[in-house]
Amino acid sequence: MTLLVRDEANIVAATVEHHLAAGVDFVVATDNGSVEGTTEILERYRDAGVLELRHEPSHDYEQSRWVTTMARRAAESHGADWVINGDADEFLWPGAATGLDRTAISDALAAIDSRCGTVEMVRDNLVADPARSGPWPSTHVLRDTLSLSGRGARIGNKVCHRGDPGVTVGVGNHSATGALGGLAAGRPLRILHVPDRGLAQFTRKVANAGSAFAANTRLDPGIGWHMREDYQLLLDGEQQQRQVIQTESRDTSVS
């Protein structure tokens, strides 16, 4: 598994623990100049021998290049059969499973046709139950069955892929190309996505991602539009108001 993270101290340990418990053998992580404790958390997993830690301090959103480097390293140096390119706020869940064990992910991927090399994964946002209080793992127990983006369409799927030293991973981990084989017909894995864990965290996420996109003049302006738009709202002082509206609209779309 690969992880590209920046300032995710309140979730990254849960991410690593969840995927190790579900059968991920090893994590290749890149810390993108975190300043609030994320680096130190990753160092503990590195010291435990379950994670390789890399550093990319520049804040210019070269995500595709950095994740591609990690994915290739997972294949070349760690012998990965499959590579999951994840974000700190994403938790894989086998679609038919009612619980997790050390074979959950590997069993799901073992059923993929050998001629196929990529697997599409649908994402569902987890949102807070207004009747609960406490840290996000206690409150974010509702699955948003619509999971709409700011433009009204469903949030994009991600892909995982077979290990390949020549793979190229697209921006956002939405695609992977190389000598991988075709796209699998089934979708045995889903992603539970927890992007919004409180106003302070979400504001920091928008500021980090939005400023990084703005600093990268090589990317098409349409890439990362959702973060670019949220960042502009943040600069205009409207982000908090929009978040409240989105939270209220979820009341009719959770299960």
PDB file of C-alpha atoms in Angstrom:
ATOM      1  CA  MET A   1       0.000   0.000   0.000  1.00  0.00           C
ATOM      2  CA  THR A   2       1.127   3.567  -0.657  1.00  0.00           C
ATOM      3  CA  LEU A   3       0.123   6.618   1.370  1.00  0.00           C
ATOM      4  CA  LEU A   4       0.755  10.263   0.530  1.00  0.00           C
ATOM      5  CA  VAL A   5      -0.037  12.399   3.569  1.00  0.00           C
ATOM      6  CA  ARG A   6       0.220  15.946   4.841  1.00  0.00           C
ATOM      7  CA  ASP A   7      -0.958  17.053   8.289  1.00  0.00           C
ATOM      8  CA  GLU A   8      -3.147  14.005   9.013  1.00  0.00           C
ATOM      9  CA  ALA A   9      -2.181  13.321  12.633  1.00  0.00           C
ATOM     10  CA  ASN A  10      -5.759  12.715  13.778  1.00  0.00           C
ATOM     11  CA  ILE A  11      -6.348   9.860  11.322  1.00  0.00           C
ATOM     12  CA  VAL A  12      -3.146   8.410   9.853  1.00  0.00           C
ATOM     13  CA  ALA A  13      -2.522   5.877  12.649  1.00  0.00           C
ATOM     14  CA  ALA A  14      -6.071   4.561  12.253  1.00  0.00           C
ATOM     15  CA  THR A  15      -5.482   4.262   8.504  1.00  0.00           C
ATOM     16  CA  VAL A  16      -2.303   2.243   8.896  1.00  0.00           C
ATOM     17  CA  GLU A  17      -3.761   0.030  11.639  1.00  0.00           C
ATOM     18  CA  HIS A  18      -6.946  -0.655   9.674  1.00  0.00           C
ATOM     19  CA  HIS A  19      -5.138  -1.783   6.546  1.00  0.00           C
ATOM     20  CA  LEU A  20      -2.558  -3.882   8.371  1.00  0.00           C
ATOM     21  CA  ALA A  21      -5.425  -5.622  10.168  1.00  0.00           C
ATOM     22  CA  ALA A  22      -7.175  -6.196   6.828  1.00  0.00           C
ATOM     23  CA  GLY A  23      -4.171  -7.912   5.254  1.00  0.00           C
ATOM     24  CA  VAL A  24      -1.928  -5.195   3.805  1.00  0.00           C
ATOM     25  CA  ASP A  25       1.615  -6.522   4.193  1.00  0.00           C
ATOM     26  CA  PHE A  26       3.600  -3.293   4.005  1.00  0.00           C
ATOM     27  CA  VAL A  27       3.118   0.453   3.570  1.00  0.00           C
ATOM     28  CA  VAL A  28       5.250   2.824   1.499  1.00  0.00           C
ATOM     29  CA  ALA A  29       4.438   6.316   2.782  1.00  0.00           C
ATOM     30  CA  THR A  30       5.473   9.787   1.686  1.00  0.00           C
ATOM     31  CA  ASP A  31       5.156  12.662   4.122  1.00  0.00           C
ATOM     32  CA  ASN A  32       4.554  15.931   2.280  1.00  0.00           C
ATOM     33  CA  GLY A  33       6.041  18.375   4.773  1.00  0.00           C
ATOM     34  CA  SER A  34       3.708  17.778   7.719  1.00  0.00           C
ATOM     35  CA  VAL A  35       4.101  20.071  10.723  1.00  0.00           C
ATOM     36  CA  GLU A  36       1.602  18.764  13.300  1.00  0.00           C
ATOM     37  CA  GLY A  37       2.789  15.292  14.328  1.00  0.00           C
ATOM     38  CA  THR A  38       2.085  13.155  11.262  1.00  0.00           C
ATOM     39  CA  THR A  39       5.792  12.594  10.595  1.00  0.00           C
ATOM     40  CA  GLU A  40       6.416  11.281  14.093  1.00  0.00           C
ATOM     41  CA  ILE A  41       3.479   8.863  13.849  1.00  0.00           C
ATOM     42  CA  LEU A  42       4.792   7.472  10.567  1.00  0.00           C
ATOM     43  CA  GLU A  43       8.269   7.140  12.072  1.00  0.00           C
ATOM     44  CA  ARG A  44       6.870   4.814  14.740  1.00  0.00           C
ATOM     45  CA  TYR A  45       5.503   2.473  12.070  1.00  0.00           C
ATOM     46  CA  ARG A  46       8.797   2.716  10.183  1.00  0.00           C
ATOM     47  CA  ASP A  47      10.659   1.729  13.336  1.00  0.00           C
ATOM     48  CA  ALA A  48       8.253  -1.199  13.798  1.00  0.00           C
ATOM     49  CA  GLY A  49       9.267  -2.513  10.362  1.00  0.00           C
ATOM     50  CA  VAL A  50       5.886  -2.235   8.634  1.00  0.00           C
ATOM     51  CA  LEU A  51       6.404   1.038   6.757  1.00  0.00           C
ATOM     52  CA  GLU A  52       8.968   2.718   4.528  1.00  0.00           C
ATOM     53  CA  LEU A  53       8.994   6.486   5.022  1.00  0.00           C
ATOM     54  CA  ARG A  54       9.873   8.918   2.268  1.00  0.00           C
ATOM     55  CA  HIS A  55       9.846  12.718   2.329  1.00  0.00           C
ATOM     56  CA  GLU A  56       8.693  15.233  -0.282  1.00  0.00           C
ATOM     57  CA  PRO A  57       8.689  18.657   1.412  1.00  0.00           C
ATOM     58  CA  SER A  58       7.639  20.777  -1.573  1.00  0.00           C
ATOM     59  CA  HIS A  59       4.039  21.973  -1.483  1.00  0.00           C
ATOM     60  CA  ASP A  60       3.225  21.989  -5.201  1.00  0.00           C
ATOM     61  CA  TYR A  61       0.946  18.958  -5.529  1.00  0.00           C
ATOM     62  CA  GLU A  62       3.090  16.635  -7.627  1.00  0.00           C
ATOM     63  CA  GLN A  63       0.871  13.802  -6.407  1.00  0.00           C
ATOM     64  CA  SER A  64       0.959  11.672  -9.552  1.00  0.00           C
ATOM     65  CA  ARG A  65       4.751  11.694  -9.683  1.00  0.00           C
ATOM     66  CA  TRP A  66       5.189  10.954  -5.988  1.00  0.00           C
ATOM     67  CA  VAL A  67       2.589   8.167  -5.893  1.00  0.00           C
ATOM     68  CA  THR A  68       3.984   6.628  -9.074  1.00  0.00           C
ATOM     69  CA  THR A  69       7.414   6.501  -7.420  1.00  0.00           C
ATOM     70  CA  MET A  70       5.953   4.746  -4.384  1.00  0.00           C
ATOM     71  CA  ALA A  71       3.892   2.305  -6.448  1.00  0.00           C
ATOM     72  CA  ARG A  72       6.911   1.312  -8.504  1.00  0.00           C
ATOM     73  CA  ARG A  73       8.981   0.900  -5.364  1.00  0.00           C
ATOM     74  CA  ALA A  74       6.292  -1.311  -3.839  1.00  0.00           C
ATOM     75  CA  ALA A  75       6.645  -3.632  -6.837  1.00  0.00           C
ATOM     76  CA  GLU A  76      10.419  -3.460  -7.265  1.00  0.00           C
ATOM     77  CA  SER A  77      11.651  -3.438  -3.676  1.00  0.00           C
ATOM     78  CA  HIS A  78       8.824  -5.059  -1.732  1.00  0.00           C
ATOM     79  CA  GLY A  79       7.467  -7.606  -4.222  1.00  0.00           C
ATOM     80  CA  ALA A  80       3.892  -6.343  -4.106  1.00  0.00           C
ATOM     81  CA  ASP A  81       1.372  -8.514  -5.957  1.00  0.00           C
ATOM     82  CA  TRP A  82      -1.204  -5.715  -5.704  1.00  0.00           C
ATOM     83  CA  VAL A  83      -0.738  -2.048  -4.847  1.00  0.00           C
ATOM     84  CA  ILE A  84      -3.392   0.095  -3.180  1.00  0.00           C
ATOM     85  CA  ASN A  85      -2.658   3.809  -3.537  1.00  0.00           C
ATOM     86  CA  GLY A  86      -4.473   5.411  -0.652  1.00  0.00           C
ATOM     87  CA  ASP A  87      -5.106   8.678   1.106  1.00  0.00           C
ATOM     88  CA  ALA A  88      -5.071   9.016   4.876  1.00  0.00           C
ATOM     89  CA  ASP A  89      -8.847   9.476   4.963  1.00  0.00           C
ATOM     90  CA  GLU A  90      -9.667   6.331   2.966  1.00  0.00           C
ATOM     91  CA  PHE A  91     -10.417   2.895   4.451  1.00  0.00           C
ATOM     92  CA  LEU A  92     -10.791  -0.147   2.204  1.00  0.00           C
ATOM     93  CA  TRP A  93     -13.631  -2.528   2.933  1.00  0.00           C
ATOM     94  CA  PRO A  94     -14.353  -5.807   1.096  1.00  0.00           C
ATOM     95  CA  GLY A  95     -17.815  -5.346  -0.329  1.00  0.00           C
ATOM     96  CA  ALA A  96     -19.307  -8.598   0.963  1.00  0.00           C
ATOM     97  CA  ALA A  97     -17.538  -8.665   4.329  1.00  0.00           C
ATOM     98  CA  THR A  98     -19.240  -8.112   7.675  1.00  0.00           C
ATOM     99  CA  GLY A  99     -15.901  -7.891   9.472  1.00  0.00           C
ATOM    100  CA  LEU A 100     -12.175  -7.699   8.839  1.00  0.00           C
ATOM    101  CA  ASP A 101      -9.334 -10.161   9.253  1.00  0.00           C
ATOM    102  CA  ARG A 102      -5.837 -10.596   7.850  1.00  0.00           C
ATOM    103  CA  THR A 103      -7.154 -12.198   4.654  1.00  0.00           C
ATOM    104  CA  ALA A 104      -9.968  -9.749   3.876  1.00  0.00           C
ATOM    105  CA  ILE A 105      -8.255  -7.714   1.162  1.00  0.00           C
ATOM    106  CA  SER A 106      -6.089 -10.504  -0.243  1.00  0.00           C
ATOM    107  CA  ASP A 107      -9.094 -12.831  -0.595  1.00  0.00           C
ATOM    108  CA  ALA A 108     -11.012 -10.139  -2.472  1.00  0.00           C
ATOM    109  CA  LEU A 109      -8.137  -9.515  -4.873  1.00  0.00           C
ATOM    110  CA  ALA A 110      -7.341 -13.219  -5.318  1.00  0.00           C
ATOM    111  CA  ALA A 111     -10.709 -13.659  -7.014  1.00  0.00           C
ATOM    112  CA  ILE A 112      -9.798 -11.194  -9.792  1.00  0.00           C
ATOM    113  CA  ASP A 113      -9.351 -12.697 -13.264  1.00  0.00           C
ATOM    114  CA  SER A 114      -5.622 -13.136 -13.928  1.00  0.00           C
ATOM    115  CA  ARG A 115      -6.023 -11.253 -17.215  1.00  0.00           C
ATOM    116  CA  CYS A 116      -7.099  -8.133 -15.324  1.00  0.00           C
ATOM    117  CA  GLY A 117      -4.684  -5.761 -13.651  1.00  0.00           C
ATOM    118  CA  THR A 118      -6.765  -2.908 -12.257  1.00  0.00           C
ATOM    119  CA  VAL A 119      -9.767  -2.874  -9.943  1.00  0.00           C
ATOM    120  CA  GLU A 120     -12.160   0.041  -9.613  1.00  0.00           C
ATOM    121  CA  MET A 121     -13.269   0.967  -6.093  1.00  0.00           C
ATOM    122  CA  VAL A 122     -16.396   2.995  -5.323  1.00  0.00           C
ATOM    123  CA  ARG A 123     -16.131   5.532  -2.504  1.00  0.00           C
ATOM    124  CA  ASP A 124     -18.777   6.315   0.109  1.00  0.00           C
ATOM    125  CA  ASN A 125     -18.341   9.235   2.481  1.00  0.00           C
ATOM    126  CA  LEU A 126     -18.732   8.600   6.193  1.00  0.00           C
ATOM    127  CA  VAL A 127     -20.433  11.480   7.999  1.00  0.00           C
ATOM    128  CA  ALA A 128     -21.130  12.346  11.608  1.00  0.00           C
ATOM    129  CA  ASP A 129     -24.202  11.123  13.465  1.00  0.00           C
ATOM    130  CA  PRO A 130     -25.605  14.306  15.059  1.00  0.00           C
ATOM    131  CA  ALA A 131     -26.756  12.252  18.046  1.00  0.00           C
ATOM    132  CA  ARG A 132     -23.177  11.310  18.921  1.00  0.00           C
ATOM    133  CA  SER A 133     -20.295  13.287  20.364  1.00  0.00           C
ATOM    134  CA  GLY A 134     -16.582  12.721  20.772  1.00  0.00           C
ATOM    135  CA  PRO A 135     -13.653  12.072  18.420  1.00  0.00           C
ATOM    136  CA  TRP A 136     -14.434  11.304  14.779  1.00  0.00           C
ATOM    137  CA  PRO A 137     -14.165   7.464  15.079  1.00  0.00           C
ATOM    138  CA  SER A 138     -17.098   7.594  17.512  1.00  0.00           C
ATOM    139  CA  THR A 139     -19.224  10.031  15.530  1.00  0.00           C
ATOM    140  CA  HIS A 140     -18.609   9.248  11.845  1.00  0.00           C
ATOM    141  CA  VAL A 141     -20.702   6.098  11.623  1.00  0.00           C
ATOM    142  CA  LEU A 142     -23.206   7.061   8.913  1.00  0.00           C
ATOM    143  CA  ARG A 143     -22.567   6.161   5.282  1.00  0.00           C
ATOM    144  CA  ASP A 144     -23.657   8.805   2.794  1.00  0.00           C
ATOM    145  CA  THR A 145     -25.309   6.732   0.076  1.00  0.00           C
ATOM    146  CA  LEU A 146     -25.214   9.652  -2.370  1.00  0.00           C
ATOM    147  CA  SER A 147     -21.698  10.971  -1.640  1.00  0.00           C
ATOM    148  CA  LEU A 148     -22.053  13.866  -4.051  1.00  0.00           C
ATOM    149  CA  SER A 149     -19.346  16.306  -5.015  1.00  0.00           C
ATOM    150  CA  GLY A 150     -19.825  20.059  -4.917  1.00  0.00           C
ATOM    151  CA  ARG A 151     -21.066  19.949  -8.521  1.00  0.00           C
ATOM    152  CA  GLY A 152     -23.764  17.384  -7.836  1.00  0.00           C
ATOM    153  CA  ALA A 153     -22.133  14.262  -9.314  1.00  0.00           C
ATOM    154  CA  ARG A 154     -20.959  11.277  -7.321  1.00  0.00           C
ATOM    155  CA  ILE A 155     -17.394  11.509  -6.027  1.00  0.00           C
ATOM    156  CA  GLY A 156     -14.908   9.735  -8.286  1.00  0.00           C
ATOM    157  CA  ASN A 157     -13.910   6.103  -7.981  1.00  0.00           C
ATOM    158  CA  LYS A 158     -10.321   5.059  -7.267  1.00  0.00           C
ATOM    159  CA  VAL A 159      -8.339   2.102  -8.628  1.00  0.00           C
ATOM    160  CA  CYS A 160      -5.851  -0.363  -7.230  1.00  0.00           C
ATOM    161  CA  HIS A 161      -3.535  -2.326  -9.512  1.00  0.00           C
ATOM    162  CA  ARG A 162      -1.208  -5.282  -9.773  1.00  0.00           C
ATOM    163  CA  GLY A 163       2.391  -4.633  -8.810  1.00  0.00           C
ATOM    164  CA  ASP A 164       4.295  -3.313 -11.824  1.00  0.00           C
ATOM    165  CA  PRO A 165       7.685  -1.528 -11.819  1.00  0.00           C
ATOM    166  CA  GLY A 166       6.557   0.460 -14.867  1.00  0.00           C
ATOM    167  CA  VAL A 167       3.154   1.608 -13.608  1.00  0.00           C
ATOM    168  CA  THR A 168       2.055   5.243 -13.799  1.00  0.00           C
ATOM    169  CA  VAL A 169      -0.573   6.415 -11.310  1.00  0.00           C
ATOM    170  CA  GLY A 170      -2.818   9.301 -12.328  1.00  0.00           C
ATOM    171  CA  VAL A 171      -3.656  12.362 -10.245  1.00  0.00           C
ATOM    172  CA  GLY A 172      -6.004  11.496  -7.415  1.00  0.00           C
ATOM    173  CA  ASN A 173      -5.288   7.760  -7.753  1.00  0.00           C
ATOM    174  CA  HIS A 174      -8.246   7.539 -10.128  1.00  0.00           C
ATOM    175  CA  SER A 175      -6.281   5.662 -12.802  1.00  0.00           C
ATOM    176  CA  ALA A 176      -3.228   3.471 -13.332  1.00  0.00           C
ATOM    177  CA  THR A 177      -1.553   2.618 -16.626  1.00  0.00           C
ATOM    178  CA  GLY A 178       1.198   0.239 -17.674  1.00  0.00           C
ATOM    179  CA  ALA A 179       1.536  -3.443 -18.518  1.00  0.00           C
ATOM    180  CA  LEU A 180      -1.229  -4.287 -16.073  1.00  0.00           C
ATOM    181  CA  GLY A 181      -3.963  -6.023 -18.045  1.00  0.00           C
ATOM    182  CA  GLY A 182      -7.573  -4.926 -18.306  1.00  0.00           C
ATOM    183  CA  LEU A 183     -10.006  -3.467 -15.807  1.00  0.00           C
ATOM    184  CA  ALA A 184     -11.737  -6.114 -13.703  1.00  0.00           C
ATOM    185  CA  ALA A 185     -15.466  -6.473 -14.229  1.00  0.00           C
ATOM    186  CA  GLY A 186     -16.253  -6.753 -10.530  1.00  0.00           C
ATOM    187  CA  ARG A 187     -15.729  -4.314  -7.674  1.00  0.00           C
ATOM    188  CA  PRO A 188     -14.849  -6.474  -4.667  1.00  0.00           C
ATOM    189  CA  LEU A 189     -13.508  -3.536  -2.631  1.00  0.00           C
ATOM    190  CA  ARG A 190     -15.146  -0.295  -1.544  1.00  0.00           C
ATOM    191  CA  ILE A 191     -13.631   2.761   0.098  1.00  0.00           C
ATOM    192  CA  LEU A 192     -15.065   4.385   3.202  1.00  0.00           C
ATOM    193  CA  HIS A 193     -14.002   8.017   2.898  1.00  0.00           C
ATOM    194  CA  VAL A 194     -13.754  10.405   5.872  1.00  0.00           C
ATOM    195  CA  PRO A 195     -12.714  13.760   4.386  1.00  0.00           C
ATOM    196  CA  ASP A 196     -14.569  16.010   6.828  1.00  0.00           C
ATOM    197  CA  ARG A 197     -13.744  15.358  10.484  1.00  0.00           C
ATOM    198  CA  GLY A 198     -14.549  18.788  11.849  1.00  0.00           C
ATOM    199  CA  LEU A 199     -14.273  22.394  10.766  1.00  0.00           C
ATOM    200  CA  ALA A 200     -10.668  22.971  11.863  1.00  0.00           C
ATOM    201  CA  GLN A 201      -9.402  19.805  10.167  1.00  0.00           C
ATOM    202  CA  PHE A 202     -11.361  20.396   6.970  1.00  0.00           C
ATOM    203  CA  THR A 203     -10.260  24.020   6.753  1.00  0.00           C
ATOM    204  CA  ARG A 204      -6.622  22.964   7.115  1.00  0.00           C
ATOM    205  CA  LYS A 205      -7.079  20.300   4.446  1.00  0.00           C
ATOM    206  CA  VAL A 206      -8.590  22.807   2.009  1.00  0.00           C
ATOM    207  CA  ALA A 207      -5.856  25.365   2.722  1.00  0.00           C
ATOM    208  CA  ASN A 208      -3.087  22.796   2.241  1.00  0.00           C
ATOM    209  CA  ALA A 209      -4.456  21.246  -0.944  1.00  0.00           C
ATOM    210  CA  GLY A 210      -5.746  24.452  -2.473  1.00  0.00           C
ATOM    211  CA  SER A 211      -2.509  26.375  -2.014  1.00  0.00           C
ATOM    212  CA  ALA A 212      -0.528  23.409  -3.385  1.00  0.00           C
ATOM    213  CA  PHE A 213      -2.694  23.241  -6.512  1.00  0.00           C
ATOM    214  CA  ALA A 214      -2.270  26.991  -6.947  1.00  0.00           C
ATOM    215  CA  ALA A 215       1.516  26.615  -6.735  1.00  0.00           C
ATOM    216  CA  ASN A 216       1.604  23.956  -9.480  1.00  0.00           C
ATOM    217  CA  THR A 217       1.499  25.680 -12.862  1.00  0.00           C
ATOM    218  CA  ARG A 218       2.011  22.408 -14.768  1.00  0.00           C
ATOM    219  CA  LEU A 219      -1.353  20.850 -13.942  1.00  0.00           C
ATOM    220  CA  ASP A 220      -4.455  21.475 -15.993  1.00  0.00           C
ATOM    221  CA  PRO A 221      -6.686  23.897 -14.024  1.00  0.00           C
ATOM    222  CA  GLY A 222      -9.502  21.354 -14.216  1.00  0.00           C
ATOM    223  CA  ILE A 223      -7.533  18.857 -12.126  1.00  0.00           C
ATOM    224  CA  GLY A 224      -8.470  19.109  -8.477  1.00  0.00           C
ATOM    225  CA  TRP A 225     -11.352  21.454  -9.246  1.00  0.00           C
ATOM    226  CA  HIS A 226     -13.161  20.537  -6.017  1.00  0.00           C
ATOM    227  CA  MET A 227     -10.241  21.598  -3.836  1.00  0.00           C
ATOM    228  CA  ARG A 228      -9.564  24.649  -5.971  1.00  0.00           C
ATOM    229  CA  GLU A 229     -13.181  25.754  -5.571  1.00  0.00           C
ATOM    230  CA  ASP A 230     -13.207  25.081  -1.830  1.00  0.00           C
ATOM    231  CA  TYR A 231      -9.927  26.969  -1.494  1.00  0.00           C
ATOM    232  CA  GLN A 232     -11.379  29.992  -3.259  1.00  0.00           C
ATOM    233  CA  LEU A 233     -14.385  29.852  -0.938  1.00  0.00           C
ATOM    234  CA  LEU A 234     -11.990  29.714   1.986  1.00  0.00           C
ATOM    235  CA  LEU A 235     -10.145  32.763   0.710  1.00  0.00           C
ATOM    236  CA  ASP A 236     -13.483  34.508   0.252  1.00  0.00           C
ATOM    237  CA  GLY A 237     -14.564  33.631   3.789  1.00  0.00           C
ATOM    238  CA  GLU A 238     -17.440  31.428   2.630  1.00  0.00           C
ATOM    239  CA  GLN A 239     -16.111  27.923   3.338  1.00  0.00           C
ATOM    240  CA  GLN A 240     -17.705  27.552   6.770  1.00  0.00           C
ATOM    241  CA  GLN A 241     -21.134  28.541   5.446  1.00  0.00           C
ATOM    242  CA  ARG A 242     -20.891  26.013   2.599  1.00  0.00           C
ATOM    243  CA  GLN A 243     -19.842  23.235   4.978  1.00  0.00           C
ATOM    244  CA  VAL A 244     -22.887  23.863   7.176  1.00  0.00           C
ATOM    245  CA  ILE A 245     -25.175  23.673   4.126  1.00  0.00           C
ATOM    246  CA  GLN A 246     -23.564  20.402   2.982  1.00  0.00           C
ATOM    247  CA  THR A 247     -23.885  18.893   6.468  1.00  0.00           C
ATOM    248  CA  GLU A 248     -27.589  19.749   6.645  1.00  0.00           C
ATOM    249  CA  SER A 249     -28.222  18.269   3.181  1.00  0.00           C
ATOM    250  CA  ARG A 250     -26.822  14.895   4.253  1.00  0.00           C
ATOM    251  CA  ASP A 251     -29.713  14.234   6.629  1.00  0.00           C
ATOM    252  CA  THR A 252     -31.714  12.701   3.763  1.00  0.00           C
ATOM    253  CA  SER A 253     -28.931  10.607   2.245  1.00  0.00           C
ATOM    254  CA  VAL A 254     -27.348   8.571   5.021  1.00  0.00           C
ATOM    255  CA  SER A 255     -27.822   4.996   6.117  1.00  0.00           C
TER     256      SER A 255
END
